[in-house]
Amino acid sequence: MATFKAEVYAHQKKSDGTYNIKIRVTHNRQKRYLATTYYVTKEDLTRALKLKNQKYIDLTDQLVKKYRNICDRAGERIKDMTVDQVVDLITSDNGEHFDLDIVDYARKYIQKLRDSGHNGNANSYEVAINNLVKFVGREKISIHEVTSRFIEDWIRWIALQPARTNRKKGERAQSLYPSQLRAIHNMAKAEFNDEDMGVIRIPYSPFKKVKLPKIPVTRKRALDVATMRRFAELPYTEIMQPGKNRFNLAKDVFLLSFALVGMNAVDLYFCTDCKNGRITYQRTKTKNRRADKAEISIRIEPEIQALVDKYRDPAGERVFGFYHWYSRMDSFSAALNYGLKKIGKILGVEDLEFYAARHSWATIANNEAGVDKYTVHTSLNHVDETMRVTDIYIKKSWDFIDKANRKVLDTVKLNIGSVDEPVYLPKQKRILPKQISESD
């Protein structure tokens, strides 16, 4: 068991002749010394440097009593602790004076997401935190301010903000933003609380009392078979600088995604493994949350071989050379969605987004190609929680995904045609006849 004793040491005499009282902590034959806020002179000490001033004896006795009480609350766990763990336990204020700027904490987490390549998640959290800052009107927010009433006031405030769509104002944000703050709050509790050590710096769980609004049903973003065929048959537009036309790029990459079983843009941008007619990659969105790193392998079907060849990375570092034109994934994604908005207007599809390629593959697979839902689920690289343990024992095979994709492509019958960019022919300059000089 840990023991504590107030002591003064001759070699620690200050220049002004005072001594700082130390608390000696002894545990499992190891010692540590804790400074106190108390300073004494030789008049307060015996010749053997023992405390004789009753004032300081009482103060240090109170301090020692506090430390013992903390160790008593730790119970049997104290036996397995090191002396440093004991010191950490008794010097912690147990949350009494702890504070945390939840905005600063969130921004550091967002930066970690960006550093690990999770820009989509980072952007989502950043929008929520920026909205929170706008609600409060300042950049710093103490974690102690985040109460159930605070969250409910925020939700009501979000609902009053102008919306960019025809939906009810802030309908999705009212649930999404607080949910993301809840995730940040839970991370902070996990990091700064230590229940085993009896240290609870963040004791509140304000989100338990708040009923978040239900997220409205997401509009269906899938294109039907007829629209997919029209999409593939759209003619390219002329370009002045080959490879820079966002209309043509968006069309090609959307078709690549669809024919590669809904491969996300971020994975098309970063993937590096293309061997024996297959693209193998780890899905960026979920690879850090799964033991198998969310690995999947998709066979390149004949319909898109020309597109794969067209965008092949000339440097050989990645499968595709998109990063040569767009140094950042965000810029690449923005270019795709810019081009898709123009394509959507032609096809009569409102607010066409890149993710529609993935939705379209899944919907056509199940509704038109006769692919069962479980196969669609697995082909999209999702995990069935009820099968997680079983999956450990089953060797991975991509055959059923290849068959499902083949059924989808046979159903749609894409007619992509030539993938050559049209040559830009500038209009001929009009040549004016020479003016006849007076001498002529």
Coordinates of C-alpha atoms in Angstrom, one line a residue:
M1 CA 0.0 0.0 0.0
A2 CA 1.2 3.5 -0.8
T3 CA 2.4 5.6 2.1
F4 CA 2.9 9.4 2.4
K5 CA 5.1 11.6 4.6
A6 CA 5.8 15.3 4.7
E7 CA 9.5 16.0 4.7
V8 CA 12.0 18.9 4.3
Y9 CA 15.5 18.3 2.8
A10 CA 18.6 20.4 3.7
H11 CA 20.0 20.3 0.1
Q12 CA 16.9 22.0 -1.2
K13 CA 17.3 25.2 0.8
K14 CA 16.3 28.3 -1.3
S15 CA 18.5 31.4 -1.6
D16 CA 16.0 33.2 0.7
G17 CA 16.6 30.6 3.4
T18 CA 13.2 28.8 3.0
Y19 CA 12.5 25.2 2.4
N20 CA 9.7 23.7 0.3
I21 CA 7.7 21.0 2.1
K22 CA 7.7 17.8 0.0
I23 CA 5.4 14.8 0.3
R24 CA 7.3 11.6 -0.1
V25 CA 5.3 8.9 -1.8
T26 CA 6.4 5.3 -1.3
H27 CA 4.8 2.4 -3.1
N28 CA 6.2 -1.1 -3.8
R29 CA 9.6 0.1 -2.5
Q30 CA 9.8 2.9 -5.0
K31 CA 9.8 6.6 -4.0
R32 CA 8.7 9.9 -5.6
Y33 CA 8.6 13.4 -4.1
L34 CA 5.8 15.8 -4.7
A35 CA 6.3 19.6 -4.1
T36 CA 3.6 21.4 -2.1
T37 CA 2.7 25.1 -2.0
Y38 CA 4.1 25.4 1.5
Y39 CA 7.5 27.0 2.4
V40 CA 9.0 27.1 5.9
T41 CA 12.0 28.7 7.6
K42 CA 14.3 27.2 10.1
E43 CA 12.1 28.5 12.9
D44 CA 9.4 26.1 11.7
L45 CA 11.7 23.1 11.9
T46 CA 13.6 21.1 14.4
R47 CA 17.4 20.7 14.2
A48 CA 16.7 17.4 12.4
L49 CA 14.5 19.4 9.9
K50 CA 11.3 17.9 11.2
L51 CA 8.2 20.1 11.1
K52 CA 7.4 21.7 14.5
N53 CA 5.1 24.5 13.4
Q54 CA 1.6 23.1 14.1
K55 CA 0.2 25.2 11.2
Y56 CA 2.2 23.3 8.6
I57 CA 1.8 20.0 10.4
D58 CA -2.0 20.4 10.1
L59 CA -1.8 21.5 6.4
T60 CA 0.4 18.6 5.4
D61 CA -1.7 16.2 7.4
Q62 CA -4.8 17.3 5.4
L63 CA -2.9 16.8 2.2
V64 CA -1.7 13.3 3.2
K65 CA -5.3 12.5 4.3
K66 CA -6.6 13.5 0.9
Y67 CA -4.1 11.3 -0.9
R68 CA -4.9 8.3 1.3
N69 CA -8.6 8.8 0.6
I70 CA -8.0 8.8 -3.1
C71 CA -6.0 5.6 -2.8
D72 CA -8.7 4.0 -0.7
R73 CA -11.3 4.7 -3.4
A74 CA -9.0 2.9 -5.9
G75 CA -9.3 -0.2 -3.8
E76 CA -7.4 -3.3 -4.7
R77 CA -6.3 -1.8 -8.0
I78 CA -3.7 0.2 -6.1
K79 CA -1.6 -3.0 -5.5
D80 CA -1.0 -3.4 -9.3
M81 CA -0.1 0.3 -9.9
T82 CA 3.4 1.6 -10.3
V83 CA 4.5 4.5 -8.1
D84 CA 4.2 6.8 -11.0
Q85 CA 0.6 5.7 -11.6
V86 CA -0.2 6.4 -7.9
V87 CA 1.3 9.9 -8.2
D88 CA -0.8 10.5 -11.3
L89 CA -3.9 9.3 -9.5
I90 CA -3.4 11.5 -6.4
T91 CA -2.3 14.6 -8.3
S92 CA -5.3 14.5 -10.7
D93 CA -7.9 17.0 -9.7
N94 CA -10.5 14.4 -10.8
G95 CA -12.1 17.0 -13.1
E96 CA -12.7 19.7 -10.5
H97 CA -10.6 22.2 -12.4
F98 CA -10.4 20.4 -15.8
D99 CA -11.5 22.3 -18.9
L100 CA -11.3 21.6 -22.6
D101 CA -11.9 23.8 -25.6
I102 CA -14.2 21.4 -27.6
V103 CA -13.7 23.4 -30.8
D104 CA -9.9 23.3 -30.6
Y105 CA -10.1 19.6 -29.8
A106 CA -12.4 19.0 -32.8
R107 CA -10.2 20.9 -35.2
K108 CA -7.2 18.8 -34.1
Y109 CA -9.2 15.6 -34.8
I110 CA -10.3 17.0 -38.2
Q111 CA -6.6 17.6 -39.1
K112 CA -5.8 14.0 -38.1
L113 CA -8.5 12.9 -40.5
R114 CA -7.1 14.9 -43.3
D115 CA -3.5 13.7 -42.6
S116 CA -4.8 10.1 -42.9
G117 CA -6.6 10.8 -46.2
H118 CA -10.1 10.9 -44.9
N119 CA -11.0 14.3 -46.4
G120 CA -14.7 13.4 -46.8
N121 CA -15.1 12.8 -43.1
A122 CA -12.9 15.7 -42.2
N123 CA -15.1 18.0 -44.3
S124 CA -18.3 16.7 -42.7
Y125 CA -17.0 17.3 -39.2
E126 CA -15.6 20.7 -40.2
V127 CA -19.0 21.9 -41.5
A128 CA -20.7 20.9 -38.2
I129 CA -18.0 22.6 -36.0
N130 CA -18.1 25.7 -38.1
N131 CA -21.9 25.8 -37.7
L132 CA -21.5 25.4 -33.9
V133 CA -19.0 28.3 -33.8
K134 CA -21.5 30.4 -35.8
F135 CA -24.3 29.5 -33.3
V136 CA -22.2 30.6 -30.3
G137 CA -20.5 33.5 -32.0
R138 CA -17.0 32.7 -30.8
E139 CA -14.3 30.2 -31.6
K140 CA -13.7 28.9 -28.1
I141 CA -16.3 26.7 -26.4
S142 CA -15.7 25.0 -23.0
I143 CA -16.8 21.4 -22.8
H144 CA -18.7 22.3 -19.7
E145 CA -21.0 24.5 -21.8
V146 CA -22.1 21.5 -23.8
T147 CA -25.3 20.6 -21.8
S148 CA -28.5 19.1 -23.0
R149 CA -30.1 22.6 -23.0
F150 CA -27.2 23.9 -25.1
I151 CA -27.7 21.2 -27.7
E152 CA -31.4 21.7 -27.8
D153 CA -31.0 25.4 -28.3
W154 CA -28.5 24.7 -31.1
I155 CA -30.9 22.4 -32.9
R156 CA -33.7 25.0 -32.7
W157 CA -31.2 27.6 -34.1
I158 CA -30.3 25.4 -37.0
A159 CA -33.9 24.9 -37.9
L160 CA -34.3 28.7 -38.3
Q161 CA -31.4 29.0 -40.7
P162 CA -32.1 29.5 -44.5
A163 CA -31.9 26.3 -46.4
R164 CA -30.4 25.8 -49.9
T165 CA -33.0 23.3 -50.9
N166 CA -36.8 23.0 -50.9
R167 CA -36.7 20.9 -47.8
K168 CA -37.6 22.2 -44.4
K169 CA -34.8 24.5 -43.2
G170 CA -31.9 22.7 -41.7
E171 CA -33.8 19.4 -41.8
R172 CA -30.8 17.1 -42.2
A173 CA -28.4 19.4 -40.3
Q174 CA -30.5 19.3 -37.2
S175 CA -29.6 15.7 -36.7
L176 CA -26.3 15.4 -38.5
Y177 CA -24.4 18.3 -36.8
P178 CA -25.2 17.4 -33.2
S179 CA -24.4 13.7 -34.0
Q180 CA -21.0 14.7 -35.1
L181 CA -20.5 16.9 -31.9
R182 CA -21.6 13.8 -29.9
A183 CA -18.9 11.7 -31.6
I184 CA -16.3 14.4 -30.7
H185 CA -17.6 14.6 -27.1
N186 CA -17.4 10.8 -26.7
M187 CA -13.8 10.8 -28.0
A188 CA -12.9 13.5 -25.4
K189 CA -14.4 11.4 -22.6
A190 CA -12.6 8.3 -23.7
E191 CA -9.3 10.2 -23.8
F192 CA -9.5 12.2 -20.6
N193 CA -11.5 10.0 -18.3
D194 CA -10.0 6.9 -16.7
E195 CA -12.7 5.0 -14.9
D196 CA -10.2 2.3 -13.8
M197 CA -8.2 4.9 -12.0
G198 CA -11.2 6.7 -10.7
V199 CA -10.4 9.8 -12.8
I200 CA -13.5 11.3 -14.3
R201 CA -12.7 14.7 -15.8
I202 CA -15.7 14.9 -18.1
P203 CA -18.6 13.4 -16.0
Y204 CA -21.5 14.6 -18.2
S205 CA -23.3 12.8 -21.0
P206 CA -25.6 15.5 -22.3
F207 CA -26.6 13.7 -25.4
K208 CA -28.4 11.0 -23.5
K209 CA -31.2 13.5 -22.7
V210 CA -31.5 14.9 -26.2
K211 CA -33.7 13.3 -28.8
L212 CA -32.2 14.2 -32.1
P213 CA -34.5 14.8 -35.0
K214 CA -34.7 12.0 -37.5
I215 CA -32.6 12.4 -40.6
P216 CA -35.0 12.6 -43.6
V217 CA -35.0 9.8 -46.1
T218 CA -32.2 10.4 -48.6
R219 CA -33.5 11.0 -52.1
K220 CA -32.8 8.2 -54.5
R221 CA -29.8 9.0 -56.5
A222 CA -29.8 6.0 -58.8
L223 CA -30.0 6.3 -62.6
D224 CA -32.2 3.7 -64.3
V225 CA -31.1 1.5 -67.2
A226 CA -32.3 3.8 -69.9
T227 CA -30.7 6.8 -68.4
M228 CA -27.4 5.0 -67.9
R229 CA -27.5 4.1 -71.6
R230 CA -28.1 7.7 -72.6
F231 CA -25.3 8.8 -70.2
A232 CA -22.8 6.5 -72.0
E233 CA -23.9 7.7 -75.4
L234 CA -23.4 11.4 -74.7
P235 CA -21.0 12.9 -77.1
Y236 CA -17.8 14.6 -75.8
T237 CA -17.5 18.3 -76.0
E238 CA -14.6 20.0 -77.7
I239 CA -11.7 21.0 -75.5
M240 CA -8.9 23.6 -75.9
Q241 CA -6.5 21.7 -73.6
P242 CA -6.7 17.9 -73.8
G243 CA -7.4 16.3 -70.5
K244 CA -8.8 19.4 -68.8
N245 CA -12.4 19.3 -70.0
R246 CA -14.5 18.6 -66.9
F247 CA -17.6 17.5 -68.9
N248 CA -15.6 14.7 -70.6
L249 CA -13.7 13.8 -67.5
A250 CA -16.9 13.5 -65.4
K251 CA -18.5 11.3 -68.0
D252 CA -15.5 9.0 -68.3
V253 CA -14.8 8.6 -64.5
F254 CA -18.5 8.2 -63.7
L255 CA -18.6 5.2 -66.2
L256 CA -15.4 3.9 -64.7
S257 CA -17.0 3.9 -61.3
F258 CA -20.2 2.3 -62.4
A259 CA -18.4 -0.5 -64.3
L260 CA -16.0 -1.1 -61.4
V261 CA -18.9 -1.8 -59.0
G262 CA -19.4 1.7 -57.7
M263 CA -15.8 2.4 -56.9
N264 CA -15.5 5.7 -55.1
A265 CA -13.7 8.7 -56.6
V266 CA -11.1 8.8 -53.8
D267 CA -10.2 5.2 -54.5
L268 CA -10.0 5.8 -58.2
Y269 CA -7.7 8.7 -57.4
F270 CA -5.4 6.8 -55.0
C271 CA -5.4 3.2 -56.1
T272 CA -2.1 1.7 -57.1
D273 CA -2.7 -2.1 -57.7
C274 CA -3.7 -3.2 -61.2
K275 CA -2.5 -6.6 -62.2
N276 CA -3.8 -9.4 -64.4
G277 CA -6.8 -7.4 -65.5
R278 CA -8.0 -6.6 -61.9
I279 CA -7.9 -3.4 -59.8
T280 CA -7.4 -4.3 -56.1
Y281 CA -7.7 -1.6 -53.5
Q282 CA -8.6 -0.9 -49.9
R283 CA -11.7 1.2 -49.6
T284 CA -10.6 4.5 -48.0
K285 CA -13.8 5.1 -46.2
T286 CA -13.7 2.0 -44.1
K287 CA -10.2 0.5 -44.2
N288 CA -9.3 1.9 -40.8
R289 CA -12.4 0.4 -39.2
R290 CA -12.0 -3.2 -40.5
A291 CA -9.6 -6.0 -39.8
D292 CA -9.4 -6.9 -43.5
K293 CA -8.6 -3.2 -44.4
A294 CA -11.8 -3.3 -46.6
E295 CA -9.8 -4.8 -49.4
I296 CA -11.7 -5.7 -52.6
S297 CA -10.7 -6.7 -56.2
I298 CA -12.7 -5.8 -59.3
R299 CA -12.2 -7.3 -62.7
I300 CA -11.8 -4.8 -65.6
E301 CA -14.6 -5.7 -68.0
P302 CA -14.2 -5.1 -71.8
E303 CA -16.7 -2.2 -71.8
I304 CA -14.3 0.0 -69.9
Q305 CA -10.9 -1.3 -71.0
A306 CA -10.5 1.7 -73.3
L307 CA -11.2 4.1 -70.5
V308 CA -8.7 2.4 -68.2
D309 CA -6.1 2.7 -70.9
K310 CA -7.0 6.3 -71.6
Y311 CA -6.4 7.4 -68.0
R312 CA -3.6 5.1 -67.2
D313 CA -0.9 6.8 -65.1
P314 CA 2.1 7.3 -67.4
A315 CA 4.4 7.4 -64.4
G316 CA 3.2 4.0 -63.3
E317 CA 2.9 5.1 -59.6
R318 CA -0.8 4.8 -59.5
V319 CA -3.4 3.0 -61.7
F320 CA -4.8 6.3 -63.0
G321 CA -3.1 9.6 -63.7
F322 CA -5.7 11.9 -62.2
Y323 CA -3.3 13.2 -59.7
H324 CA -1.1 14.7 -62.5
W325 CA -4.0 17.1 -63.3
Y326 CA -5.4 17.5 -59.8
S327 CA -2.9 17.6 -57.0
R328 CA -5.6 17.4 -54.4
M329 CA -8.4 14.9 -54.1
D330 CA -10.8 17.8 -53.3
S331 CA -10.0 19.5 -56.6
F332 CA -10.5 16.2 -58.5
S333 CA -13.9 15.6 -56.8
A334 CA -15.0 19.2 -57.4
A335 CA -14.1 18.9 -61.1
L336 CA -16.2 15.7 -61.4
N337 CA -19.2 17.1 -59.8
Y338 CA -19.0 20.3 -61.8
G339 CA -19.0 18.3 -65.0
L340 CA -21.8 16.1 -63.7
K341 CA -24.1 19.1 -63.1
K342 CA -23.8 19.9 -66.8
I343 CA -24.5 16.3 -67.8
G344 CA -27.4 16.1 -65.4
K345 CA -29.1 19.1 -67.1
I346 CA -28.8 17.3 -70.5
L347 CA -30.2 14.1 -69.1
G348 CA -32.9 15.8 -67.0
V349 CA -31.4 14.5 -63.7
E350 CA -31.5 17.1 -61.0
D351 CA -28.3 17.7 -59.0
L352 CA -26.4 14.7 -60.4
E353 CA -23.5 13.7 -58.2
F354 CA -20.7 11.2 -58.5
Y355 CA -22.0 8.9 -55.8
A356 CA -25.0 8.2 -58.1
A357 CA -22.7 5.7 -60.0
R358 CA -22.6 3.5 -56.9
H359 CA -26.3 3.9 -56.2
S360 CA -27.1 3.1 -59.8
W361 CA -25.0 -0.1 -59.9
A362 CA -26.6 -1.3 -56.7
T363 CA -30.2 -0.5 -57.8
I364 CA -29.8 -2.0 -61.3
A365 CA -28.1 -5.1 -59.9
N366 CA -31.0 -5.9 -57.5
N367 CA -34.0 -4.6 -59.4
E368 CA -33.0 -5.3 -63.0
A369 CA -30.2 -7.9 -63.1
G370 CA -31.5 -10.3 -60.6
V371 CA -28.6 -10.0 -58.1
D372 CA -29.6 -10.8 -54.6
K373 CA -29.3 -8.2 -51.9
Y374 CA -26.6 -10.0 -50.0
T375 CA -24.4 -10.2 -53.0
V376 CA -25.1 -6.5 -53.8
H377 CA -24.2 -5.7 -50.1
T378 CA -20.9 -7.6 -50.3
S379 CA -20.0 -6.3 -53.8
L380 CA -20.2 -2.8 -52.4
N381 CA -17.6 -3.8 -49.9
H382 CA -20.0 -3.5 -46.9
V383 CA -19.8 -5.8 -43.9
D384 CA -22.7 -7.9 -42.5
E385 CA -22.2 -7.6 -38.7
T386 CA -24.0 -10.9 -38.2
M387 CA -21.4 -12.6 -40.4
R388 CA -18.3 -10.9 -39.0
V389 CA -17.0 -13.9 -37.1
T390 CA -17.9 -16.3 -39.9
D391 CA -16.0 -14.2 -42.4
I392 CA -12.8 -14.9 -40.4
Y393 CA -12.9 -18.5 -41.5
I394 CA -13.9 -18.0 -45.2
K395 CA -11.1 -17.4 -47.7
K396 CA -11.9 -14.4 -49.9
S397 CA -13.1 -15.0 -53.4
W398 CA -14.0 -12.3 -55.9
D399 CA -15.8 -14.7 -58.4
F400 CA -19.3 -13.9 -57.2
I401 CA -18.6 -10.1 -57.5
D402 CA -17.3 -10.6 -61.0
K403 CA -20.5 -12.5 -61.9
A404 CA -22.7 -9.9 -60.4
N405 CA -21.0 -7.1 -62.2
R406 CA -21.2 -9.0 -65.5
K407 CA -25.0 -9.4 -65.0
V408 CA -25.3 -5.6 -64.5
L409 CA -23.2 -4.7 -67.5
D410 CA -25.1 -7.3 -69.7
T411 CA -28.4 -5.7 -68.5
V412 CA -27.4 -2.1 -69.2
K413 CA -25.5 -2.8 -72.5
L414 CA -23.3 0.3 -72.3
N415 CA -22.3 1.7 -75.7
I416 CA -19.4 3.9 -74.7
G417 CA -18.0 4.2 -78.2
S418 CA -14.7 6.0 -79.0
V419 CA -12.9 7.5 -76.0
D420 CA -10.7 9.8 -78.1
E421 CA -11.0 13.5 -77.3
P422 CA -12.4 15.6 -80.1
V423 CA -9.8 17.9 -81.6
Y424 CA -10.4 21.5 -81.0
L425 CA -10.3 23.5 -84.2
P426 CA -10.2 27.2 -83.6
K427 CA -12.3 29.4 -85.9
Q428 CA -10.3 30.7 -88.8
K429 CA -9.4 34.3 -88.5
R430 CA -11.2 36.4 -91.0
I431 CA -8.6 37.9 -93.5
L432 CA -9.6 41.3 -94.6
P433 CA -8.5 42.4 -98.1
K434 CA -5.6 44.8 -98.4
Q435 CA -6.7 48.3 -98.6
I436 CA -5.7 49.8 -102.0
S437 CA -3.3 52.6 -101.5
E438 CA -3.8 56.0 -103.2
S439 CA -0.7 55.4 -105.3
D440 CA -2.3 52.3 -106.8

